[in-house]
Coordinates of C-alpha atoms and ligand atoms in Angstrom, one line a residue:
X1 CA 0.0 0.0 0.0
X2 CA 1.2 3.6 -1.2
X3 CA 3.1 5.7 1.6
X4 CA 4.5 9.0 1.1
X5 CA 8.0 9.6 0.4
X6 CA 9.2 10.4 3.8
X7 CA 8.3 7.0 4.6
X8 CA 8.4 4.8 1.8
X9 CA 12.4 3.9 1.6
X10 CA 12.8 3.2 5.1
X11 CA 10.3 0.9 4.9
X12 CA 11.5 -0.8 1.7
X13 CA 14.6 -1.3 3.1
X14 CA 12.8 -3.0 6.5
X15 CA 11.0 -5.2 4.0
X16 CA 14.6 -6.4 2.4
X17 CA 16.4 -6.7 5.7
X18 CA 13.3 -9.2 6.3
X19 CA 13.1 -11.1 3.3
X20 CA 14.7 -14.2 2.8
X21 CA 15.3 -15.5 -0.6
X22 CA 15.2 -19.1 -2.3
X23 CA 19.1 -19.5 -2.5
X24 CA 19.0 -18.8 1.6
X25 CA 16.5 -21.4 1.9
X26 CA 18.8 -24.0 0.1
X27 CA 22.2 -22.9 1.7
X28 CA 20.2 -23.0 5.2
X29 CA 18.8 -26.4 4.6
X30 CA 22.1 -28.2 4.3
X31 CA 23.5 -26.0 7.4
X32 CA 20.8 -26.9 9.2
X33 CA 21.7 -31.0 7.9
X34 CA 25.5 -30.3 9.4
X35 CA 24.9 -28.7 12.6
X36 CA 22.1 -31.6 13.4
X37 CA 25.4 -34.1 13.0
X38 CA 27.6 -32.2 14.9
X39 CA 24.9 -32.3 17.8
X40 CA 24.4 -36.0 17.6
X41 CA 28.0 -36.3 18.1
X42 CA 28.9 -33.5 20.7
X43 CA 29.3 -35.1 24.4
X44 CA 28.6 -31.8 25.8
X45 CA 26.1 -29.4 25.3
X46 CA 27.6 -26.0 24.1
X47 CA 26.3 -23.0 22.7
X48 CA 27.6 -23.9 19.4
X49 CA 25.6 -26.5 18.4
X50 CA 22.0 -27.8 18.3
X51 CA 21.0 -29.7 21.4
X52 CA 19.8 -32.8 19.6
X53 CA 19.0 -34.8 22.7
X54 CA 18.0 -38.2 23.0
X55 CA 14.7 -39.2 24.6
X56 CA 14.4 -42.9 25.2
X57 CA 11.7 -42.9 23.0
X58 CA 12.7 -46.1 21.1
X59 CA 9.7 -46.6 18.9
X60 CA 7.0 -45.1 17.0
X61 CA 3.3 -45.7 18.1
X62 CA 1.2 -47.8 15.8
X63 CA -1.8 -46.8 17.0
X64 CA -2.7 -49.8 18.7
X65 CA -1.5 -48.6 22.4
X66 CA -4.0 -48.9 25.2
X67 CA -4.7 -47.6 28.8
X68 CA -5.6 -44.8 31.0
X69 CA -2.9 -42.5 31.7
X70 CA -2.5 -38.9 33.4
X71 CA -0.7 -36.5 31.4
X72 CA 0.6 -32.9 33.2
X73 CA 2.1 -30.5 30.7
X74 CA 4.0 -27.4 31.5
X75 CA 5.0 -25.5 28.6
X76 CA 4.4 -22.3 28.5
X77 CA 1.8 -20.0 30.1
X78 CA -1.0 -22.6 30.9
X79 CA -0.1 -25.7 33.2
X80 CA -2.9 -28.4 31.4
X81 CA -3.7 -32.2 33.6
X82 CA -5.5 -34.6 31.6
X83 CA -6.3 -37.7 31.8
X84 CA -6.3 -40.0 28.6
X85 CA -8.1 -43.5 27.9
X86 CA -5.7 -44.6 24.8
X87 CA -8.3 -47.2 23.3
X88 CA -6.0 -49.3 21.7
X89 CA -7.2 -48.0 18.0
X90 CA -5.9 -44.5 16.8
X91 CA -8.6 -42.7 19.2
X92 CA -8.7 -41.7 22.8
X93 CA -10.9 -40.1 25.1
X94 CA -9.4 -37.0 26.4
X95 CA -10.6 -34.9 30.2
X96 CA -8.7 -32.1 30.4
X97 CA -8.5 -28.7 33.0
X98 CA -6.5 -26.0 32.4
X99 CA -4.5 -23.5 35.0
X100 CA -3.1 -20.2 34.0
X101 CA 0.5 -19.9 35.7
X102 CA 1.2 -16.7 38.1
X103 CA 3.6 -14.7 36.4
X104 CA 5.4 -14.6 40.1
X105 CA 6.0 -18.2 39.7
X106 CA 7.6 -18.1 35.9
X107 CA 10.7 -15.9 37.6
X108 CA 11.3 -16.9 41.4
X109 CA 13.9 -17.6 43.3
X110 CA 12.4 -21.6 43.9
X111 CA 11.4 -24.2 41.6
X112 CA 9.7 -25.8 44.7
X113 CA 6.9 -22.8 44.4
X114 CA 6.3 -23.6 41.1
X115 CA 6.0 -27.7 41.6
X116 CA 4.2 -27.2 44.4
X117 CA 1.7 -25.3 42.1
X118 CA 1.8 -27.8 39.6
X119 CA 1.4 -30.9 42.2
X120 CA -1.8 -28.7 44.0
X121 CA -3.3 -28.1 40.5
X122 CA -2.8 -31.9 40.0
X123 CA -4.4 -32.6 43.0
X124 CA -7.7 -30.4 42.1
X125 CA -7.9 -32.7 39.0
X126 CA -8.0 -35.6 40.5
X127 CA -10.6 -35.0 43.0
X128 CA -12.8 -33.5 40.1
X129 CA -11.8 -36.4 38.0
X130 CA -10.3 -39.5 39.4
X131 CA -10.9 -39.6 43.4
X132 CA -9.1 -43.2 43.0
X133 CA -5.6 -41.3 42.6
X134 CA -6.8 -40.9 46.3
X135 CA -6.9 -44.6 47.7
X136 CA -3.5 -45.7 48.8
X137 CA -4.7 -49.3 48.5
X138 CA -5.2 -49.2 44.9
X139 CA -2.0 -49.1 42.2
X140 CA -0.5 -45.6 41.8
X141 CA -2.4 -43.9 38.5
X142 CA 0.8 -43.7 35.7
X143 CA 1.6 -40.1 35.0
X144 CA 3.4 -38.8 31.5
X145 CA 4.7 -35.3 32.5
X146 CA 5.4 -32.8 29.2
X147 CA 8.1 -30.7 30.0
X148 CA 8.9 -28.0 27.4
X149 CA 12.3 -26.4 28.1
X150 CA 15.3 -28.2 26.9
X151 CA 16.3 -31.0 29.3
X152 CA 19.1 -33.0 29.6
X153 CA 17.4 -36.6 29.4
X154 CA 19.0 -39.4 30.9
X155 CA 16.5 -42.0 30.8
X156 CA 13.0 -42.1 30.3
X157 CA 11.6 -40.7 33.8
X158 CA 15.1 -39.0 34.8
X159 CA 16.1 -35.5 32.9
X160 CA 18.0 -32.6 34.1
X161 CA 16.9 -28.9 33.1
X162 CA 19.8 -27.2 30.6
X163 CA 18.4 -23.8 30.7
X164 CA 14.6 -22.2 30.9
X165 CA 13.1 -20.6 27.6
X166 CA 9.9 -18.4 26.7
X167 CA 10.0 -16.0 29.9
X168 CA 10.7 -19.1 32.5
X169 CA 13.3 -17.7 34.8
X170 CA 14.0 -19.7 38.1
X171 CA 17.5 -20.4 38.4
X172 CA 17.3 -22.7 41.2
X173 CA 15.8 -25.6 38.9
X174 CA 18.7 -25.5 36.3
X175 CA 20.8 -29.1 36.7
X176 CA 17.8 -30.4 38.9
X177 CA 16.0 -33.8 38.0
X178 CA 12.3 -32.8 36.8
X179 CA 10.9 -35.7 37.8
X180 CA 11.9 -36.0 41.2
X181 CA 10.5 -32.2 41.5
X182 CA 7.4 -32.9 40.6
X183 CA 7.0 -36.5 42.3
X184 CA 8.4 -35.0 45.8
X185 CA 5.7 -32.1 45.8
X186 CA 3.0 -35.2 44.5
X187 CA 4.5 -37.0 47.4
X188 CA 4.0 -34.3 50.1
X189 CA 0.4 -33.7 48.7
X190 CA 0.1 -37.5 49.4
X191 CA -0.9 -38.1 45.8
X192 CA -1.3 -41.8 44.7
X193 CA 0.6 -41.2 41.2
X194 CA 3.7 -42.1 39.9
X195 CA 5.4 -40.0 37.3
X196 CA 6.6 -42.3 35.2
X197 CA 7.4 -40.5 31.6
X198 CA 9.2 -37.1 31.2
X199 CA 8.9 -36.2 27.5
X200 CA 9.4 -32.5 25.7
X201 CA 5.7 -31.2 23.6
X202 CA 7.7 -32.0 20.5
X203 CA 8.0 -35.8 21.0
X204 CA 4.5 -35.4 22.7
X205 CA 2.9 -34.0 19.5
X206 CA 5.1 -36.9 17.7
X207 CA 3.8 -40.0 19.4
X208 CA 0.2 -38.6 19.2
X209 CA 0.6 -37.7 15.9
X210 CA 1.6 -40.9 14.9
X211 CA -1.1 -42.5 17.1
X212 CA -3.6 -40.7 16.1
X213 CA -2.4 -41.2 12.4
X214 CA -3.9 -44.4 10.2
X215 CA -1.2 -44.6 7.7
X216 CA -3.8 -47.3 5.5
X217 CA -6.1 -44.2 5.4
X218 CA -4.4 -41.2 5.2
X219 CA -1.2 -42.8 3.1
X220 CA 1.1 -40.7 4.8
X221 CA 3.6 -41.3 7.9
X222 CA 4.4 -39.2 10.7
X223 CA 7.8 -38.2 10.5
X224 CA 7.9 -34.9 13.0
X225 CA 6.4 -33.6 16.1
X226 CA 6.3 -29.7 15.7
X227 CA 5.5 -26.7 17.8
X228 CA 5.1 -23.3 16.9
X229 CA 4.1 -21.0 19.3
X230 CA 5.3 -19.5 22.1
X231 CA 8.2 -21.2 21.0
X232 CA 9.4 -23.7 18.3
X233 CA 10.9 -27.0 18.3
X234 CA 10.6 -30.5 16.7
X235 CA 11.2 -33.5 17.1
X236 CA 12.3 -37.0 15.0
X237 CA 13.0 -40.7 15.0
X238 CA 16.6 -41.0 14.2
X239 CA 18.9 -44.4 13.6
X240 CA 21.2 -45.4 16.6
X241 CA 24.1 -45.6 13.8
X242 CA 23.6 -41.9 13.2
X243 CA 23.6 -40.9 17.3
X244 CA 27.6 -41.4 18.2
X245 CA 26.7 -39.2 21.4
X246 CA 24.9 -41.8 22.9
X247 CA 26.5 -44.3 24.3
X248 CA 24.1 -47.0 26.2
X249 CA 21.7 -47.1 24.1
X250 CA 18.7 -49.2 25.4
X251 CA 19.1 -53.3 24.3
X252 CA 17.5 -54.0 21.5
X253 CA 16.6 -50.1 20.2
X254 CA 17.3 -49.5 16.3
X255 CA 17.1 -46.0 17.0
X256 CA 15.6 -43.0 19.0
X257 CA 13.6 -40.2 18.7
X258 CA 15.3 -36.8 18.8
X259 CA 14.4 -34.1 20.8
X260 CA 16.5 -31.1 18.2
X261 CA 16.0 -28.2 20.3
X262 CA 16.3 -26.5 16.7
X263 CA 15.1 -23.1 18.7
X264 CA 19.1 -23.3 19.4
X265 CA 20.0 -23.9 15.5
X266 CA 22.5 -21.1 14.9
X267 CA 23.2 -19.8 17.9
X268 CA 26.2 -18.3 17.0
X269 CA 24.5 -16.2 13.8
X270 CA 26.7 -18.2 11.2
X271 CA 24.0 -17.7 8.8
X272 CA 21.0 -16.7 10.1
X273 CA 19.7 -12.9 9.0
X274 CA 20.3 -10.3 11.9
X275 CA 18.8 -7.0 12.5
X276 CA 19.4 -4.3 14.8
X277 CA 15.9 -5.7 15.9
X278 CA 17.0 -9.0 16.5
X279 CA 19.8 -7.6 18.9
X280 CA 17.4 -5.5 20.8
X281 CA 15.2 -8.5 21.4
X282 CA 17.3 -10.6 22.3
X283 CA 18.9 -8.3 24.6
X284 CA 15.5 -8.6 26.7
X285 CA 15.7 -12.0 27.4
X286 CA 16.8 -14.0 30.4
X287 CA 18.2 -16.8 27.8
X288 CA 20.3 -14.0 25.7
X289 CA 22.6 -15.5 23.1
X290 CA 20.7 -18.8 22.9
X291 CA 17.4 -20.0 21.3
X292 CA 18.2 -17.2 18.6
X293 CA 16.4 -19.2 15.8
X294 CA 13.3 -19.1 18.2
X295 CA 13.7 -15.6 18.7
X296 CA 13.0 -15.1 14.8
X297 CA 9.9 -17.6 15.2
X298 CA 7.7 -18.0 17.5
X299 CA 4.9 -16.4 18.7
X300 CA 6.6 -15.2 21.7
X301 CA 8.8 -13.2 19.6
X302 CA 6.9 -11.5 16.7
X303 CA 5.4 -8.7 18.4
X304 CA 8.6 -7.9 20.4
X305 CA 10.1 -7.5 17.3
X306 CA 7.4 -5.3 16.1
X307 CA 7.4 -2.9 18.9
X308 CA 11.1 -2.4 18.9
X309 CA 10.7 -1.0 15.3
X310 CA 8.4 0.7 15.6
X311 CA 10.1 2.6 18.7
X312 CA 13.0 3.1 16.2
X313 CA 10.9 4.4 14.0
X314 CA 9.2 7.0 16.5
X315 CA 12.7 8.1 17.7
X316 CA 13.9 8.8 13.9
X317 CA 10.6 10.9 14.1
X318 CA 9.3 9.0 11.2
X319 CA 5.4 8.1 13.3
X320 CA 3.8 9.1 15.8
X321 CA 5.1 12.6 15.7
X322 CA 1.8 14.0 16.4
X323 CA 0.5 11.6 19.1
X324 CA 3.6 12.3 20.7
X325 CA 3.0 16.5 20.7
X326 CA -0.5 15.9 21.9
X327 CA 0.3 13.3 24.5
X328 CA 3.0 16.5 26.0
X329 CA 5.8 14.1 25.6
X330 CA 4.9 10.2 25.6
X331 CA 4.1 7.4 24.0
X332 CA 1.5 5.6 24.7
X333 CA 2.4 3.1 28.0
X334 CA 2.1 0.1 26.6
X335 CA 3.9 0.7 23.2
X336 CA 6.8 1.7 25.2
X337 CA 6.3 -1.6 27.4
X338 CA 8.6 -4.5 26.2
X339 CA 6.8 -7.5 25.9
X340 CA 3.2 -5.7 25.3
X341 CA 2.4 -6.0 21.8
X342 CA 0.7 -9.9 21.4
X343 CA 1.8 -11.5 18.3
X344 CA -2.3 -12.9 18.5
X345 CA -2.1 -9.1 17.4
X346 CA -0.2 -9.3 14.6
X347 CA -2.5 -12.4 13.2
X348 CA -5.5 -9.5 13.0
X349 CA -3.3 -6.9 11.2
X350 CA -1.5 -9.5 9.0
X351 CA -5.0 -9.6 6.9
X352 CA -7.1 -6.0 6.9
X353 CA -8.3 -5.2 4.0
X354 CA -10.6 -2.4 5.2
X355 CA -10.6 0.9 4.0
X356 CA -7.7 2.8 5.4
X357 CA -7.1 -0.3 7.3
X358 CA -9.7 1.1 10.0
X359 CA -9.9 -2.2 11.3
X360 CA -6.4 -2.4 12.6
X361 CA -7.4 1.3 13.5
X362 CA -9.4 -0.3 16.1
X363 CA -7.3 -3.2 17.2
X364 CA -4.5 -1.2 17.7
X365 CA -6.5 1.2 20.0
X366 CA -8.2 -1.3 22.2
X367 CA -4.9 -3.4 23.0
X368 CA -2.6 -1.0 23.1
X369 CA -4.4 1.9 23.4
X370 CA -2.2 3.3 20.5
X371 CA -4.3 6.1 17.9
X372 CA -2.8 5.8 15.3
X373 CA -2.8 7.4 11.3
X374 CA -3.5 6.1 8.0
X375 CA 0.1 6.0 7.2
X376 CA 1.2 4.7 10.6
X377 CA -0.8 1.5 10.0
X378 CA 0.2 1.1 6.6
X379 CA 4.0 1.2 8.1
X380 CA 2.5 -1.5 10.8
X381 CA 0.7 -3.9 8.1
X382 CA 3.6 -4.0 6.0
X383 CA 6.2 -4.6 9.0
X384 CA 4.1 -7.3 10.8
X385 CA 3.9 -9.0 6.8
X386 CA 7.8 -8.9 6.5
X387 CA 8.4 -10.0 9.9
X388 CA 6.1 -12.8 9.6
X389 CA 6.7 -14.1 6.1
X390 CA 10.4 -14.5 7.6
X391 CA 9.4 -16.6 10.3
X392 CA 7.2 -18.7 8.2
X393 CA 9.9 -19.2 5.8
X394 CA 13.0 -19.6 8.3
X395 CA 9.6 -22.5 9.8
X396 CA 10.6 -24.5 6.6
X397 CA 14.2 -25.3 6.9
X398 CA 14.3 -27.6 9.6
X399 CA 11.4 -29.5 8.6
X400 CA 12.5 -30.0 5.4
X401 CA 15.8 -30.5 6.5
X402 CA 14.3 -33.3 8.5
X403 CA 12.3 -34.6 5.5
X404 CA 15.3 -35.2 3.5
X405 CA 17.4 -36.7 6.4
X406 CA 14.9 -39.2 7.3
X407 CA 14.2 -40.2 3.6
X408 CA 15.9 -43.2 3.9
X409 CA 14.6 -44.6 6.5
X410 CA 11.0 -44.8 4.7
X411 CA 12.7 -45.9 1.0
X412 CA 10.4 -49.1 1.1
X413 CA 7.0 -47.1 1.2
X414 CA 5.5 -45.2 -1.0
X415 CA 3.5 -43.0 1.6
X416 CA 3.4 -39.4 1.7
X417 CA 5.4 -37.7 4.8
X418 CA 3.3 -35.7 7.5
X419 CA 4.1 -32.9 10.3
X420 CA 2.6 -33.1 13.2
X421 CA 2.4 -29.8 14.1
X422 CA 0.5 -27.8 16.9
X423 CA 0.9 -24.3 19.0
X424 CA -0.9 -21.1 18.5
X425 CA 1.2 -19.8 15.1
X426 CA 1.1 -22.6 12.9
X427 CA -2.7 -22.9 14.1
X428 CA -4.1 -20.0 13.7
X429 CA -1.6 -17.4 12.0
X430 CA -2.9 -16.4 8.9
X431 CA -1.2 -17.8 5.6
X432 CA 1.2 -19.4 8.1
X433 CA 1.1 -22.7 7.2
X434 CA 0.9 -22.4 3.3
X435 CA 3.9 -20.0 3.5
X436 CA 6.0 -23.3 5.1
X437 CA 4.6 -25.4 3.2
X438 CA 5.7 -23.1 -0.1
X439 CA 9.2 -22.8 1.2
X440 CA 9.6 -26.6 1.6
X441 CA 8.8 -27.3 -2.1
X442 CA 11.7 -24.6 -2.4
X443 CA 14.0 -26.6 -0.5
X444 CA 12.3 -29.6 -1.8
X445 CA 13.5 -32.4 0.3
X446 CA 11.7 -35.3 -1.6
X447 CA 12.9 -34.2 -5.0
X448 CA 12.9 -37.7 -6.7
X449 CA 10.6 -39.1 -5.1
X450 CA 6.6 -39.1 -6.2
X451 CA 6.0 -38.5 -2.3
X452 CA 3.9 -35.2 -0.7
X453 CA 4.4 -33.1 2.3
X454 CA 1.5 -32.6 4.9
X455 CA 1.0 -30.2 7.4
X456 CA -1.3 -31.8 10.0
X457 CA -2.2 -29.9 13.2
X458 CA -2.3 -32.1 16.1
X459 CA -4.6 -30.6 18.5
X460 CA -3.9 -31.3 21.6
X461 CA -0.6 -33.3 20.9
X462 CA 1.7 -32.6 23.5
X463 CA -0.5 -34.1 26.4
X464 CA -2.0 -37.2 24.2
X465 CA 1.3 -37.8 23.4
X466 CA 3.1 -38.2 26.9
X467 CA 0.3 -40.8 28.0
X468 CA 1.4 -42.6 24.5
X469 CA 4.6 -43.0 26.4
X470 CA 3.9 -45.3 29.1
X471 CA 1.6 -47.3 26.8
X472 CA 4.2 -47.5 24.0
X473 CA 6.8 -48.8 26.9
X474 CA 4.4 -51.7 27.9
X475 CA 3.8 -52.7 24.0
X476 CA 7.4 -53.0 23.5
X477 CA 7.9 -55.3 27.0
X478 CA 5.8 -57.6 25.8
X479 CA 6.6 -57.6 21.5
X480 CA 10.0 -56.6 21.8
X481 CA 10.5 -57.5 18.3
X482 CA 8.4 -54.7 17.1
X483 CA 11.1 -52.0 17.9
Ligands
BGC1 C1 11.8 -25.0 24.3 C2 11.5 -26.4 23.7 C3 10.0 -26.5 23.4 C4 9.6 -25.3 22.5 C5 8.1 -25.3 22.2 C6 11.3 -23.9 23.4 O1 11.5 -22.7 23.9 O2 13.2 -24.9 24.4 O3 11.8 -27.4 24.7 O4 9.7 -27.7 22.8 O5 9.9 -24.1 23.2 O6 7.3 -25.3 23.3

């Protein structure tokens, strides 16, 4: 949309800094194939690489698991019990409550205020759902716990926290066993549950995506567990040959499934794009200098980067001039606020097409109480579309990446490769999706193959998925053959 000429080159050249071109795409793709080697083989974690961390997740779900399993999922600002009945044939029955977090407990000086939190909320499930959990005489109910943050896992119930992502800031649970967290603060409670499953939303959204998945009906195979929205990760099933890292690997397993922590790919900005905008943002952060491909992504992120612009812009008194004069020298509070401007937002500005964009008019008043000109939202639409289009695009090159990676491993079937993909961007960001899916064919990790992509949303996937876990255990005990 036209802008006058005071404007217009600043904003072209915002629209370059964001774009990312095809050739990127390509030269991105096999980067992102090389640094997910050199964090299979990498004993320690570092800065450097990608995290790729091993989950003792040794199998892929067929679908036929069975049981009734808690799930407790902590990921980002919602804590979310369930309970699932896995009935054995691709469905399940799901009962689910939901607690908002207190922000005082996402930045505290003790993880045990936050478990405690988690293990009360727990406890209000069960006597709304399942007073048995209450009967010591009866066997402990089996609980999967999703754990979103990268952690160091040693074994299937055992994991250490690396570091805290998306806001999460209590350095007294860094190097502490997750598990044993929760389960003492059950214990106290005198809960009758045993935590028996620690799993990351990524491998969550996996398993229940390939649960949930009939490969004789749909044709296509599960191949990643995706999140995008607060933050981004995925996660994969990769051979034991191609893990050197891990050295006691389970009797039996052919392979693993991969928790990438690709929020960490490029941590060091080899390649990625940076702009003074990036910097700023990342500045703000209690992770700074890590999870800087996440910081280009995810939903947590997209209206940060926003705002800082467009405080850039105010201070080279290219907008908001006049608001400024008539406010006697402000800006409205929660513009100047980092952190205020919801990338939930951006999703309604992305796509006005009213008249003088009155609609984001509107928006932009109520939520940030920001008036704003005709021009100023044109400046706004067209920097929420570049910053978006590069997250969508920058989305595509580590699921490609893993399409082509895992090609091999599927060379005997002719079925089409899914992502199982859930959070609040890829659901319900506009164009979102079909801009990934675009960038893939660029990349085009099947070339030579007669073989589609898929983008499935998996509602729900990270809790379904962690009660997979205990199920998928007891399958392989008794068919070990299967794995
Ligand atoms: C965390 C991951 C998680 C992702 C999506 C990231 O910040 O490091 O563990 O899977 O967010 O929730």
């Amino acid at each position: 949309m036209y802008l006058p000429h005071h404007l217009e080159p600043t904003i072209k050249q915002l629209e370059e800094d964001f774009a990312i071109s095809d050739e990127f795409l390509i030269k991105a793709s096999d980067f992102f194939l090389q640094s997910m080697d050199e964090g299979l083989k990498a004993p320690e974690q570092s800065r450097e690489h990608m995290p790729m961390i091993p989950t003792y997740v040794t199998a892929i779900p067929t679908g036929k698991e069975k049981g009734l399993y808690l799930a407790a999922d902590l990921g980002g600002t919602n804590f979310r019990v369930c309970s699932v009945d896995l009935k054995g044939d691709h469905t399940h029955e799901l009962i689910q409550n939901k607690y908002r977090i207190p922000q005082e407990l996402m930045k505290a000086s003790s993880a045990d205020k936050l478990f405690s939190y988690l293990a009360q909320k727990i406890e209000s499930f069960l006597d709304e759902h399942h007073t048995e959990a209450k009967e010591k005489s009866t066997q402990p109910l089996k609980l999967g716990f999703t754990f979103s943050f990268p952690v160091n896992q040693t074994n299937l119930d055992e994991g250490t926290l690396i570091r805290w992502t998306k806001g999460f800031d209590i350095p007294d649970a860094v190097d502490r066993d997750i598990v044993d967290l929760l389960q003492a603060n059950l214990t106290v409670l005198e809960i009758n549950v045993k935590v028996v499953a620690l799993a990351n939303d990524t491998v969550g959204t996996l398993l229940s995506g390939a649960y949930q998945n009939n490969p004789a009906e749909t044709n296509a195979n599960t191949i990643v567990g995706a999140i995008f929205g607060t933050g981004t990760n995925g996660a994969y099933f990769e051979t034991l040959e191609n893990i050197p890292k891990l050295k006691n690997p389970p009797p039996g397993a052919k392979g693993m499934v991969i928790n990438t922590e690709w929020g960490s790919f490029d941590n060091t900005l080899k390649i990625l794009p940076r702009t003074k905008y990036d910097e700023i943002v990342d500045s703000e952060t209690a992770n700074k200098g890590y999870h800087l491909f996440e910081k280009r992504i995810s939903g947590m992120f997209l209206g940060e980067i926003l705002r800082v612009i467009l405080i850039d812009l105010f201070k080279q008194d290219l907008i908001f001039t006049d608001l400024y004069k008539a406010r006697g020298g402000s800006l409205p509070h929660r513009l100047a606020q980092p952190w205020q401007l919801d990338s939930e937002v951006l999703s309604y500005l992305q796509i006005d097409d009213s008249t003088d964009l009155k609609m984001s008019e509107l928006i932009l008043q109520n939520t940030l109480r920001l008036p704003t000109t005709r021009d100023e939202r044109v400046v706004i639409q067209r920097l929420t579309q570049a910053i978006s289009n590069r997250a969508a695009k920058l989305s595509a090159i580590p699921l490609a990446t893993i399409a082509k990676r895992v090609k091999d491993q599927y060379k005997d079937d002719d079925k089409d490769f899914e992502f199982g993909c859930d959070g609040s961007v890829v659901e319900f960001y506009p164009g979102f999706r079909q801009a990934i899916l675009d960038s893939v064919n660029v990349i085009d990790p099947l070339k030579g193959t007669n073989k589609k992509i898929h983008i499935r949303i998996s509602k729900d996937g990270s809790s379904v998925g962690v009660a997979v876990v205990p199920a998928l255990v007891e399958e392989i005990q008794k068919n070990p053959h299967n794995l």
